[in-house]
Coordinates of C-alpha atoms in Angstrom, one line a residue:
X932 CA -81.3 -3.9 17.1
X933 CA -83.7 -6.9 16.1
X934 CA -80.8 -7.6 13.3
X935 CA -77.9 -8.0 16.3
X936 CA -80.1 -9.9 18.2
X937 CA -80.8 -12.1 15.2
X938 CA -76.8 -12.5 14.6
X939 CA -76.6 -13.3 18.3
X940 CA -79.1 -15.5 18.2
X941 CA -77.4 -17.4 15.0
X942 CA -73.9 -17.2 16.3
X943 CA -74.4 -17.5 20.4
X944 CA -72.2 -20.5 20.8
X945 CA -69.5 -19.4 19.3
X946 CA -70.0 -15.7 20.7
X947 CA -70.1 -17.7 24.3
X948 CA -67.2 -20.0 23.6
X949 CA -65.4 -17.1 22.7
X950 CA -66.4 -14.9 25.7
X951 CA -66.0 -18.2 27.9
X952 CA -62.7 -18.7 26.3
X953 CA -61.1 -15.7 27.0
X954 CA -62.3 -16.1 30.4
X955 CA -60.8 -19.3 30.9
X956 CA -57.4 -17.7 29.1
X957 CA -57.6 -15.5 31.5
X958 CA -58.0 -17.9 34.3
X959 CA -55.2 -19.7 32.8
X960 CA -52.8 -16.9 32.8
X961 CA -53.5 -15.7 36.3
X962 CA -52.7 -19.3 37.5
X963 CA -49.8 -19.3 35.2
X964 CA -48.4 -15.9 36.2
X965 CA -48.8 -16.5 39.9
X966 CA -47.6 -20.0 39.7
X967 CA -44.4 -18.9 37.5
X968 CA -44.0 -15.9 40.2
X969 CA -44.1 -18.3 43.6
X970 CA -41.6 -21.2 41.7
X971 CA -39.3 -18.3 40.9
X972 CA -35.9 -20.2 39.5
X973 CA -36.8 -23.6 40.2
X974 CA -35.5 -25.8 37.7
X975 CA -38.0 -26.8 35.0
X976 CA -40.6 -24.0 36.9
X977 CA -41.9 -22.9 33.2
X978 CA -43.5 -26.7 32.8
X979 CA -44.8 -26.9 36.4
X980 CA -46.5 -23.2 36.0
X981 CA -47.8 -24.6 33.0
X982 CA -49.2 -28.1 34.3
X983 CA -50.8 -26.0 37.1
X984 CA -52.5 -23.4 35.3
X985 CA -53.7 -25.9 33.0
X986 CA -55.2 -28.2 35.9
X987 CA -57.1 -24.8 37.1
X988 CA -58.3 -23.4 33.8
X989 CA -59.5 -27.2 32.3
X990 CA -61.8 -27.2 35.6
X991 CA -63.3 -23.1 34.8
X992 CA -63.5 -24.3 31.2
X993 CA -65.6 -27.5 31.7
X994 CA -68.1 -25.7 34.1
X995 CA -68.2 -22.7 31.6
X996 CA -68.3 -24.6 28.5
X997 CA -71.1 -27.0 30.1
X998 CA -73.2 -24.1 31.5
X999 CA -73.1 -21.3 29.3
X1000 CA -71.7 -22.2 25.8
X1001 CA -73.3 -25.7 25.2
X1002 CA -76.2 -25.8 27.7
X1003 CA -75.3 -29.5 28.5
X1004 CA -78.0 -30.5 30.5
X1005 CA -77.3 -33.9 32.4
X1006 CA -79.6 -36.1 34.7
X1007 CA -77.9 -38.9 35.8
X1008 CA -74.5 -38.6 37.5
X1009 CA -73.2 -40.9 35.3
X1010 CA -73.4 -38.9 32.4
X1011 CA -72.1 -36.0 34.4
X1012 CA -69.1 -38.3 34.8
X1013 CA -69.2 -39.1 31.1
X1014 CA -69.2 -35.5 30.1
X1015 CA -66.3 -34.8 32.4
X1016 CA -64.3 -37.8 31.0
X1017 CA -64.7 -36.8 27.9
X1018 CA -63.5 -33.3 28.2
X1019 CA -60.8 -33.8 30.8
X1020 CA -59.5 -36.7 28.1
X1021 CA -59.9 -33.9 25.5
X1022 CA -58.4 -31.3 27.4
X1023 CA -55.5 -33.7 28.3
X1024 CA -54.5 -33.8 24.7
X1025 CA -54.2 -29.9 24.5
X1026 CA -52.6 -29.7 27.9
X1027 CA -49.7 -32.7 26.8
X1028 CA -49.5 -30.0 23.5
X1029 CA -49.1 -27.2 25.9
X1030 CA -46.4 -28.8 28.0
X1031 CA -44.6 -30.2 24.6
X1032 CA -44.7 -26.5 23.2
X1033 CA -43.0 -25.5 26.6
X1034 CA -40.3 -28.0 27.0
X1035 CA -39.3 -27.5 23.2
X1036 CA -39.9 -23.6 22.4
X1037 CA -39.4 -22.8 26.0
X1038 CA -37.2 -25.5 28.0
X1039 CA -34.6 -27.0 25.6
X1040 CA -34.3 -24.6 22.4
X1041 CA -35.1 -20.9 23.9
X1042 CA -31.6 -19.7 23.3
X1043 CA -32.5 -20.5 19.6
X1044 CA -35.6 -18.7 19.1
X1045 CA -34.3 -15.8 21.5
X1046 CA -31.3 -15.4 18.5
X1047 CA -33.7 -16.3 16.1
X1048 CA -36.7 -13.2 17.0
X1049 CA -34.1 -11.4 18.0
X1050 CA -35.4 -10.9 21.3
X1051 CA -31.5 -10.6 22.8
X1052 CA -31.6 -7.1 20.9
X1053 CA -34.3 -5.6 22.5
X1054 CA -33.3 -2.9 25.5
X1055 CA -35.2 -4.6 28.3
X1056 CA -34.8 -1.3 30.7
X1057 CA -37.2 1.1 29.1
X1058 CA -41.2 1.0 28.4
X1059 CA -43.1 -1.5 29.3
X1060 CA -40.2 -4.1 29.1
X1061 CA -38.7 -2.3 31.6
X1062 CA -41.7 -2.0 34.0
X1063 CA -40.7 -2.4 37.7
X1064 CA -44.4 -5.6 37.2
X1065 CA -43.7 -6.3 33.2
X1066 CA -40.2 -6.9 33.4
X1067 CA -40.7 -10.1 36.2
X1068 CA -43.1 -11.6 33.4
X1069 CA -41.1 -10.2 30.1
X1070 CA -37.9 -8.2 31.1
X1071 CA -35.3 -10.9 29.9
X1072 CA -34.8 -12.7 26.2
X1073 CA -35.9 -15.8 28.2
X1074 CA -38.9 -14.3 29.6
X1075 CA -40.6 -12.9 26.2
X1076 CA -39.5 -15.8 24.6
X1077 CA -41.8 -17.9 27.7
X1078 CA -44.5 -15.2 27.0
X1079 CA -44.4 -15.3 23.2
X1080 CA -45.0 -18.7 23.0
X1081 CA -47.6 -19.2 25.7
X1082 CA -49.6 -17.1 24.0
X1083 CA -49.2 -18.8 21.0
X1084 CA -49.8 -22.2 22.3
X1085 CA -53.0 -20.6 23.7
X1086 CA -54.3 -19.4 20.5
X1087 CA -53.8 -23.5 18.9
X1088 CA -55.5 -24.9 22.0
X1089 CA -58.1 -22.7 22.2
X1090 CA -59.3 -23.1 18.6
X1091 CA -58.4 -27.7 19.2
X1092 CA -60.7 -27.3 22.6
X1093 CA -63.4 -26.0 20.8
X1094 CA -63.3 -28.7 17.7
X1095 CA -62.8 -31.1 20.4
X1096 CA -65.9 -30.2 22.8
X1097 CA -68.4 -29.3 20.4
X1098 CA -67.9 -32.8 18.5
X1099 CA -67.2 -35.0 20.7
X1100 CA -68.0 -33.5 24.3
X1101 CA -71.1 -31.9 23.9
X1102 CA -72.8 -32.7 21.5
X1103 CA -76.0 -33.4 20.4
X1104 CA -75.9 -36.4 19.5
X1105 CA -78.6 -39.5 19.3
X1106 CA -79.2 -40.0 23.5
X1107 CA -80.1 -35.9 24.0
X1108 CA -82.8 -37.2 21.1
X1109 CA -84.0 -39.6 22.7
X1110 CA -84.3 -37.5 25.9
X1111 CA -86.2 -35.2 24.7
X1112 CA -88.5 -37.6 22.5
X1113 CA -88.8 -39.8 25.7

């Protein structure tokens, strides 16, 4: 036991930005899903379900992330408002990747990747493809082509947020020093 708690111990922000993440890619999906479900066949609905579930899960991520997996502790509200300028900026280049990934993979060249992975092959009517649930998420070549490549735009921005937040977000830098020498 005193050997996990030493790993733990070692590894704890990464163990919490990996718990935290998964939280947030949770949040991110539920916000996705829903929004996806509510904009049924609206033109261009992938990219608005995707600005929107970005919106919510870069707000979970920065009071997760501050709280729990960096232990940011500010004083002033202006470097509150630092922090959160710094990681929305952040966050805004991951969420302009996310919404690039969409439009190309998703928008403009699905039919390609569909042919591509096959995916117009698959028999959309039987397990969990053809879930009454699964199949208004996945039950189409269109659909798992959508959910294929969220998930892998998830797993780039996921590993970029962290680079990005540990570096230049939260970081302990020379003024969290001079805090705690002061």
């Amino acid at each position: 036991m005193a050997k996990i708690k030493e790993l733990y111990r070692k590894y704890e922000q990464v163990i919490m930005y990996i718990i935290m993440g998964g939280c947030t890619t949770l949040v991110y999906y539920i916000a996705r899903i829903a929004s996806r479900l509510l904009l049924g066949e609206i033109n261009r609905a992938s990219l608005i379900a995707t600005a929107i579930a970005q919106i919510v899960a870069i707000t979970f991520a920065f009071i997760t992330n501050k709280k729990f997996v960096f232990k940011s502790k500010t004083t002033t509200k202006g470097e509150l408002a630092k922090e959160a300028f710094a990681f929305y900026a952040g966050r805004g280049v991951t969420f302009l990747l996310d919404l690039l990934i969409t439009f190309i993979f998703v928008e403009s060249c699905a039919d390609f990747f569909v042919e591509l992975f096959g995916l117009d092959k698959l028999n959309y009517e039987s397990g969990i493809l053809g879930n009454k649930y699964a199949s208004k998420l996945l039950g189409s070549p269109l659909l798992l082509n959508e959910f294929i490549w969220t998930m892998l735009s998830q797993v780039m921005i996921l590993i970029l947020n962290y680079v990005f937040s540990k570096l230049v977000v939260f970081k302990k830098g020379a003024s969290n020093k001079e805090q705690a020498e002061g």
